[in-house]
Coordinates of N, CA, C and O in Angstrom, one line a residue:
X1 N 105.9 82.2 98.1 CA 104.1 81.6 97.9 C 103.7 82.9 97.3 O 103.8 84.2 97.6
X2 N 102.6 82.7 96.2 CA 102.0 83.5 95.7 C 101.0 84.5 96.6 O 100.8 85.4 96.4
X3 N 100.4 83.6 97.7 CA 99.5 83.9 98.4 C 99.8 84.8 99.6 O 98.8 85.1 100.5
X4 N 101.0 84.7 99.9 CA 101.6 85.4 101.0 C 101.5 87.0 101.3 O 101.6 87.5 100.2
X5 N 101.7 87.0 102.2 CA 101.1 88.9 102.5 C 102.5 89.4 102.1 O 102.2 90.6 101.6
X6 N 103.6 88.6 102.2 CA 104.8 89.7 101.6 C 104.8 90.0 100.0 O 105.4 90.6 99.7
X7 N 103.9 88.9 99.3 CA 104.2 89.4 97.9 C 102.9 90.3 97.4 O 102.9 91.0 96.4
X8 N 102.1 90.4 98.6 CA 100.9 91.6 98.0 C 101.0 93.0 99.1 O 100.1 93.6 98.7
X9 N 101.8 92.9 99.8 CA 101.6 94.1 100.8 C 102.3 95.3 100.1 O 101.6 96.4 100.4
X10 N 102.9 95.4 99.0 CA 103.3 96.7 98.7 C 102.3 97.1 97.5 O 102.0 98.5 97.7
X11 N 101.2 96.4 97.3 CA 100.1 97.1 96.5 C 99.2 97.3 97.3 O 98.4 98.4 97.2
X12 N 99.2 96.9 98.6 CA 98.0 97.3 99.8 C 98.5 98.7 100.3 O 97.9 99.4 100.3
X13 N 99.8 98.7 100.4 CA 100.2 100.0 100.7 C 100.1 101.2 99.7 O 99.9 102.6 100.1
X14 N 100.6 100.8 98.6 CA 100.3 101.8 97.5 C 98.9 102.1 97.1 O 98.6 103.2 97.2
X15 N 98.0 101.2 97.2 CA 97.0 101.7 97.3 C 96.1 102.5 98.2 O 95.6 103.1 98.2
X16 N 96.6 102.1 99.3 CA 96.2 102.8 100.6 C 96.5 104.4 100.6 O 96.2 105.5 101.0
X17 N 98.0 104.6 99.9 CA 98.8 106.0 100.0 C 97.9 106.6 99.1 O 97.8 107.7 99.0
X18 N 97.6 106.1 97.6 CA 96.7 106.5 96.9 C 95.6 107.3 97.1 O 95.0 108.4 97.1
X19 N 95.0 106.7 98.2 CA 93.6 106.8 98.5 C 93.8 107.9 99.4 O 92.9 109.0 99.7
X20 N 94.6 107.4 100.3 CA 95.0 108.7 101.9 C 95.3 110.1 101.1 O 95.0 111.4 101.6
X21 N 96.1 110.1 99.9 CA 96.5 111.5 99.4 C 95.4 111.9 98.9 O 95.2 113.2 98.7
X22 N 94.5 111.0 98.1 CA 93.6 111.8 97.3 C 93.7 112.7 96.0 O 93.7 112.2 95.1
X23 N 94.4 114.0 96.2 CA 94.6 114.8 95.5 C 96.2 114.6 94.8 O 96.7 115.8 94.9
X24 N 96.2 113.5 94.4 CA 97.9 113.5 93.8 C 97.6 113.8 92.4 O 96.6 114.3 91.7
X25 N 98.8 114.6 92.0 CA 98.7 115.2 90.5 C 98.5 113.9 89.6 O 99.2 112.6 89.9
X26 N 98.0 114.2 88.6 CA 97.4 113.3 87.9 C 98.7 113.2 86.9 O 99.4 113.8 86.5
X27 N 99.0 111.8 86.7 CA 100.2 111.3 85.7 C 99.9 111.9 84.4 O 98.8 111.7 84.1
X28 N 100.9 112.2 83.6 CA 100.8 112.5 82.3 C 100.3 111.4 81.4 O 100.1 110.3 81.8
X29 N 99.9 111.8 80.2 CA 99.6 110.5 79.4 C 100.5 109.6 79.0 O 100.3 108.5 78.8
X30 N 101.7 109.8 79.0 CA 103.1 108.8 78.4 C 103.1 108.0 79.7 O 103.1 106.6 79.6
X31 N 103.1 108.5 81.1 CA 103.4 107.7 81.8 C 101.9 106.7 81.9 O 102.1 105.5 82.4
X32 N 100.5 107.2 81.7 CA 99.4 106.4 82.1 C 99.5 105.1 80.6 O 99.0 104.1 81.1
X33 N 99.9 105.6 79.8 CA 100.1 104.7 78.4 C 101.4 103.7 78.9 O 100.9 102.4 78.5
X34 N 102.3 104.1 79.4 CA 103.3 103.0 79.9 C 102.7 102.2 81.1 O 103.3 100.8 81.1
X35 N 102.1 102.8 81.8 CA 101.4 102.1 82.8 C 100.5 101.2 82.3 O 100.6 99.6 83.1
X36 N 99.7 101.2 81.7 CA 98.8 100.4 81.2 C 99.4 99.3 79.9 O 99.4 98.4 80.0
X37 N 100.5 99.9 79.4 CA 101.0 98.7 78.6 C 101.6 97.7 79.6 O 102.1 96.4 78.9
X38 N 102.4 98.1 80.4 CA 103.5 97.6 81.4 C 102.3 96.3 82.2 O 102.6 95.0 82.2
X39 N 101.0 97.0 82.3 CA 99.8 96.1 82.9 C 99.7 94.8 82.1 O 99.3 93.5 81.9
X40 N 99.2 95.3 80.6 CA 98.8 94.3 79.6 C 100.0 93.1 79.5 O 99.9 92.1 79.1
X41 N 101.3 93.8 79.1 CA 102.4 92.9 79.0 C 102.5 91.8 79.9 O 102.6 91.0 80.1
X42 N 102.5 92.3 81.3 CA 102.4 91.0 82.7 C 101.4 90.2 82.4 O 101.4 89.3 82.6
X43 N 100.4 90.6 82.3 CA 98.7 90.1 82.1 C 99.2 89.3 81.3 O 98.6 87.9 81.3
X44 N 99.8 89.1 79.8 CA 99.8 88.4 78.5 C 101.1 87.3 78.7 O 101.0 86.3 78.2
X45 N 102.2 87.9 79.5 CA 103.3 87.1 79.6 C 103.9 86.5 81.0 O 104.4 85.3 80.9
X46 N 103.3 86.7 81.9 CA 103.6 86.4 83.3 C 103.2 84.8 83.7 O 101.8 84.9 83.2
X47 N 103.5 84.1 84.2 CA 103.0 82.9 85.0 C 103.3 83.0 86.4 O 104.5 83.4 86.9
X48 N 102.9 81.9 87.1 CA 102.9 81.6 88.5 C 104.4 80.6 88.6 O 104.6 80.8 89.6
X49 N 104.8 80.2 87.4 CA 105.7 79.4 87.5 C 107.3 79.9 87.2 O 108.0 79.4 87.7
X50 N 107.2 81.2 86.9 CA 108.2 82.3 86.8 C 108.6 82.7 87.9 O 107.6 82.9 88.6
X51 N 109.9 83.2 88.0 CA 110.2 83.7 89.3 C 110.0 85.3 89.2 O 110.1 85.9 90.4
X52 N 110.2 85.8 88.2 CA 110.0 87.0 88.1 C 108.9 87.7 88.5 O 108.9 88.7 89.4
X53 N 107.7 87.4 88.7 CA 106.5 87.8 89.4 C 107.1 88.2 91.3 O 106.7 89.3 91.4
X54 N 107.7 87.2 91.4 CA 107.8 87.3 92.8 C 109.2 88.2 92.9 O 108.8 88.7 94.3
X55 N 109.9 88.3 92.3 CA 111.2 89.1 92.7 C 110.7 90.6 92.2 O 111.3 91.4 93.0
X56 N 110.2 91.0 91.2 CA 109.9 92.2 90.9 C 108.6 92.5 90.3 O 108.1 93.5 90.1
X57 N 108.0 91.6 89.6 CA 107.0 91.6 88.7 C 105.8 92.3 89.3 O 105.0 93.4 88.5
X58 N 105.3 91.7 90.6 CA 104.1 92.1 91.3 C 104.5 93.3 91.6 O 103.3 94.2 91.8
X59 N 105.6 94.0 92.2 CA 105.7 95.3 92.4 C 105.8 96.3 91.6 O 105.0 97.3 91.7
X60 N 106.3 95.9 90.2 CA 106.0 96.9 89.0 C 104.6 96.8 88.6 O 104.1 97.8 88.2
X61 N 103.6 95.8 88.7 CA 102.6 95.5 88.2 C 101.6 96.6 89.7 O 100.6 97.6 88.9
X62 N 102.0 96.5 90.9 CA 101.2 97.1 91.9 C 101.5 98.9 91.3 O 100.6 99.7 91.5
X63 N 102.6 99.1 90.8 CA 103.0 100.9 91.0 C 102.4 101.0 89.7 O 101.7 102.1 89.5
X64 N 102.3 100.2 88.5 CA 101.5 100.8 87.3 C 100.1 100.8 87.7 O 99.4 101.5 87.0
X65 N 99.5 100.1 88.4 CA 98.2 99.9 89.0 C 97.6 101.0 89.8 O 96.9 102.0 89.2
X66 N 98.7 101.6 90.7 CA 98.4 103.1 91.3 C 98.8 103.9 90.8 O 98.0 105.1 90.6
X67 N 99.2 104.0 89.6 CA 99.4 105.1 88.7 C 98.1 105.2 88.1 O 97.5 106.3 87.7
X68 N 97.3 104.2 87.2 CA 96.3 104.4 86.9 C 95.0 104.7 87.5 O 94.5 105.4 87.3
X69 N 95.0 104.2 89.0 CA 94.2 104.8 89.8 C 94.2 106.3 90.0 O 93.4 106.6 90.2
X70 N 95.8 106.6 90.2 CA 95.9 107.9 90.6 C 95.2 108.7 89.2 O 94.7 110.1 89.5
X71 N 95.7 108.3 88.3 CA 95.3 109.0 87.0 C 93.4 109.2 86.8 O 93.2 110.2 86.3
X72 N 92.8 108.3 87.6 CA 91.6 108.2 87.4 C 90.4 108.9 88.5 O 89.5 109.0 88.5
X73 N 91.4 109.6 89.3 CA 90.6 110.0 90.5 C 90.2 111.5 90.2 O 90.6 112.2 89.5
X74 N 89.1 111.9 90.8 CA 88.6 113.6 90.6 C 87.1 113.1 90.3 O 86.5 112.1 89.9
X75 N 86.8 114.4 90.1 CA 85.4 114.7 90.1 C 84.7 113.9 88.7 O 83.7 113.6 88.1
X76 N 85.7 113.9 87.3 CA 85.6 113.8 86.1 C 85.8 111.8 85.9 O 86.1 112.1 85.0
X77 N 86.0 111.5 87.0 CA 86.2 110.2 87.0 C 85.0 109.5 86.0 O 83.8 109.7 86.5
X78 N 85.3 108.7 85.3 CA 84.1 108.2 84.1 C 83.5 107.3 84.8 O 83.9 106.1 85.9
X79 N 82.1 107.3 84.5 CA 81.3 106.3 85.3 C 81.4 104.8 85.0 O 81.1 104.2 85.7
X80 N 82.1 104.6 84.1 CA 82.3 103.0 84.1 C 83.5 102.7 85.2 O 83.4 101.7 85.7
X81 N 84.4 103.6 85.6 CA 85.0 103.1 86.5 C 84.2 103.5 87.9 O 84.5 102.4 88.9
X82 N 83.3 104.2 87.8 CA 82.5 104.3 89.2 C 81.9 102.9 89.3 O 81.4 102.2 90.4
X83 N 81.5 102.6 88.1 CA 80.3 101.4 88.1 C 81.3 100.1 88.6 O 81.0 99.1 89.1
X84 N 82.7 99.8 88.3 CA 83.5 98.8 88.4 C 83.8 99.2 90.1 O 83.9 97.9 90.4
X85 N 84.2 100.5 90.4 CA 84.5 100.2 92.0 C 83.0 99.9 92.8 O 83.1 99.1 93.6
X86 N 81.7 100.2 92.1 CA 80.7 99.0 93.0 C 80.7 97.7 93.0 O 80.2 97.2 94.1
X87 N 81.0 97.2 92.0 CA 81.1 95.8 91.7 C 82.6 95.0 92.1 O 82.7 94.1 92.2
X88 N 83.2 95.9 92.6 CA 84.7 95.3 92.6 C 84.9 94.6 93.8 O 85.4 93.6 93.6
X89 N 84.0 94.3 94.8 CA 84.4 93.5 95.7 C 83.8 92.0 95.2 O 84.4 90.7 95.3
X90 N 82.5 92.1 94.4 CA 82.0 90.8 94.0 C 83.0 90.5 93.1 O 83.2 89.0 92.7
X91 N 83.8 91.4 91.9 CA 84.8 91.2 91.2 C 85.5 90.2 91.6 O 86.3 89.3 91.1
X92 N 86.2 90.9 92.9 CA 87.4 90.3 93.4 C 87.2 88.8 93.8 O 87.9 87.8 93.6
X93 N 85.9 88.7 94.4 CA 85.7 87.3 94.8 C 85.2 86.1 93.5 O 85.4 85.3 93.9
X94 N 84.9 86.6 92.5 CA 84.3 85.8 91.2 C 85.6 85.7 90.7 O 85.8 84.8 89.9
X95 N 86.7 86.5 90.5 CA 87.9 86.3 89.5 C 88.6 85.2 89.3 O 88.8 84.5 88.3
X96 N 88.9 84.7 90.3 CA 90.0 83.5 90.4 C 88.9 82.3 90.2 O 89.4 81.4 89.5
X97 N 87.7 81.9 91.1 CA 87.1 80.8 90.6 C 86.7 80.7 89.3 O 86.8 79.4 88.7
X98 N 86.4 81.7 88.6 CA 86.1 81.9 87.2 C 87.2 81.7 86.4 O 87.2 80.6 85.3
X99 N 88.5 82.2 86.7 CA 89.7 81.9 85.9 C 90.0 80.5 86.1 O 90.5 79.6 84.9
X100 N 90.0 80.0 86.9 CA 90.3 78.4 87.4 C 89.6 77.4 86.5 O 89.9 76.5 86.1
X101 N 87.9 77.7 86.7 CA 87.1 77.1 85.9 C 87.6 76.8 84.4 O 87.4 76.1 83.8
X102 N 87.6 78.3 84.0 CA 87.7 78.2 82.4 C 89.0 77.8 81.9 O 89.4 77.3 80.7
X103 N 90.1 77.9 82.9 CA 91.2 77.6 82.4 C 91.6 76.2 82.0 O 92.2 75.7 81.3
X104 N 90.6 75.1 82.3 CA 90.3 74.1 82.0 C 90.0 73.8 80.7 O 89.7 72.7 80.0
X105 N 89.2 74.8 80.2 CA 88.5 74.8 78.7 C 89.3 75.3 77.6 O 88.9 75.3 76.8
X106 N 90.0 76.4 78.2 CA 90.7 77.0 77.1 C 91.9 77.3 77.6 O 92.4 77.6 78.6
X107 N 92.9 78.1 76.6 CA 94.0 78.4 76.5 C 94.2 80.0 77.4 O 93.6 80.8 77.0
X108 N 94.5 79.8 78.5 CA 94.4 81.1 79.4 C 95.2 82.3 78.8 O 94.6 83.4 79.3
X109 N 96.3 82.3 78.4 CA 97.0 83.4 78.1 C 96.6 84.0 76.8 O 97.3 84.8 76.2
X110 N 95.7 83.6 76.2 CA 95.6 84.2 74.6 C 94.3 85.2 74.8 O 93.9 85.2 76.1
X111 N 94.6 85.7 73.9 CA 93.0 87.3 74.1 C 91.9 86.6 74.2 O 91.0 87.2 75.0
X112 N 91.5 85.6 73.7 CA 90.1 85.0 73.6 C 89.8 84.6 75.1 O 89.0 84.8 75.7
X113 N 91.2 83.7 75.7 CA 90.4 83.2 77.0 C 90.4 84.6 77.9 O 89.7 84.4 78.7
X114 N 91.4 85.4 77.7 CA 91.7 86.4 78.6 C 90.1 87.3 78.5 O 89.6 87.4 79.7
X115 N 89.7 87.6 77.4 CA 88.6 88.1 77.1 C 87.1 87.4 77.9 O 86.4 88.0 78.1
X116 N 87.4 86.0 77.6 CA 86.1 85.4 78.1 C 85.9 85.4 79.6 O 85.1 85.4 80.1
X117 N 87.1 85.1 80.1 CA 87.4 85.3 81.7 C 86.9 86.3 82.3 O 86.2 86.7 83.5
X118 N 87.2 87.5 81.7 CA 87.0 88.8 82.0 C 85.3 89.1 81.9 O 84.3 89.5 82.9
X119 N 84.8 88.8 80.9 CA 83.3 88.8 80.6 C 82.4 88.2 81.5 O 81.5 88.3 81.9
X120 N 82.9 86.7 81.9 CA 82.3 85.8 82.8 C 82.5 86.4 83.9 O 81.1 86.3 84.9
X121 N 83.5 87.0 84.5 CA 83.5 87.3 85.7 C 83.0 88.5 86.0 O 82.3 88.5 87.0
X122 N 83.0 89.4 85.5 CA 82.1 90.3 85.5 C 80.7 90.1 85.2 O 79.8 90.9 86.2
X123 N 80.0 89.2 84.7 CA 78.7 88.7 84.7 C 78.5 88.4 86.2 O 77.3 88.4 86.7
X124 N 79.4 87.4 86.5 CA 78.9 86.8 87.9 C 79.2 87.7 88.8 O 78.3 87.6 89.8
X125 N 79.9 88.7 88.9 CA 80.1 89.7 89.8 C 78.7 90.6 89.9 O 78.4 91.1 90.9
X126 N 78.3 91.0 88.5 CA 76.9 91.8 88.4 C 75.7 91.1 89.1 O 74.9 91.8 89.7
X127 N 75.8 89.7 88.8 CA 74.8 88.8 89.5 C 75.0 88.8 90.9 O 73.8 88.9 91.7
X128 N 76.1 88.6 91.6 CA 76.4 88.7 92.9 C 75.9 90.1 93.6 O 75.6 90.3 94.6
X129 N 76.4 91.0 93.0 CA 76.2 92.3 93.7 C 75.0 92.8 93.7 O 74.3 93.3 94.4
X130 N 74.2 92.7 92.3 CA 72.5 93.1 92.4 C 71.8 92.2 93.0 O 70.7 92.9 93.4
X131 N 72.1 91.0 92.9 CA 71.2 89.8 93.5 C 71.4 89.6 95.2 O 70.6 89.2 95.6
X132 N 72.6 89.8 95.2 CA 72.9 89.6 96.7 C 73.5 90.9 97.7 O 73.0 91.1 98.6
X133 N 74.5 91.5 97.3 CA 75.3 92.4 98.0 C 74.1 93.4 97.8 O 73.9 94.3 99.2
X134 N 73.6 93.9 97.1 CA 72.9 95.3 97.2 C 71.9 95.1 97.8 O 71.4 95.8 98.7
X135 N 70.9 93.9 97.6 CA 69.7 93.6 98.5 C 70.3 93.5 100.1 O 69.6 94.4 101.1
X136 N 71.3 93.1 100.1 CA 71.7 93.2 102.0 C 72.1 94.4 102.3 O 71.8 94.5 103.5
X137 N 72.7 95.3 101.7 CA 72.9 96.6 102.0 C 71.7 97.5 102.1 O 71.8 98.3 103.1
X138 N 70.7 97.3 101.6 CA 69.6 97.7 101.7 C 68.7 97.4 103.2 O 68.2 98.0 103.6
X139 N 69.4 96.0 103.5 CA 68.3 95.8 104.7 C 69.2 96.2 105.7 O 68.8 96.0 106.8
X140 N 70.6 96.6 105.6 CA 71.0 96.8 107.1 C 70.6 97.8 107.8 O 70.5 97.9 109.1
X141 N 70.1 98.9 107.0 CA 69.4 100.2 107.9 C 67.9 99.8 108.5 O 67.3 100.1 109.2
X142 N 67.6 98.7 108.2 CA 66.1 98.1 108.5 C 66.1 97.4 110.0 O 65.4 96.8 110.7
X143 N 67.6 96.3 110.0 CA 67.7 96.0 111.1 C 68.3 96.6 112.4 O 69.0 97.5 112.6
X144 N 67.8 96.0 113.8 CA 68.1 96.7 114.9 C 69.7 96.2 115.0 O 70.0 95.6 114.6
X145 N 70.5 97.6 115.8 CA 71.6 97.2 116.3 C 72.1 96.1 116.8 O 71.3 95.5 117.5

């Protein structure tokens, strides 16, 4: 099952390990390019109907993502990555409903489909973060415990 903990636990553990280690050596350029290329390849070619994502694909994608996260850590982290970190929970909440809604309107595996889903997901996440999450976070210090 795609939504089972067993298909996603390695990604959670890898992410926790990268966060806990903090100052891991930054991967070299070749490794970063390979990790980014692997994620792009999986994003464009894998489907839920295939057995590969469940057998090895999700684990390889998680390892590639952890490599890219480790490469972006440090004081020189780009502002764009910091911004994505701020809206990440909203982006997490919105990416699947947007993807499902738009999959009925366009081919989901095309570059235009992926680009459209990304733009709409980020726009929805921004609206949610700046319109709901950030104002609620500002109120939390005003309320009694």
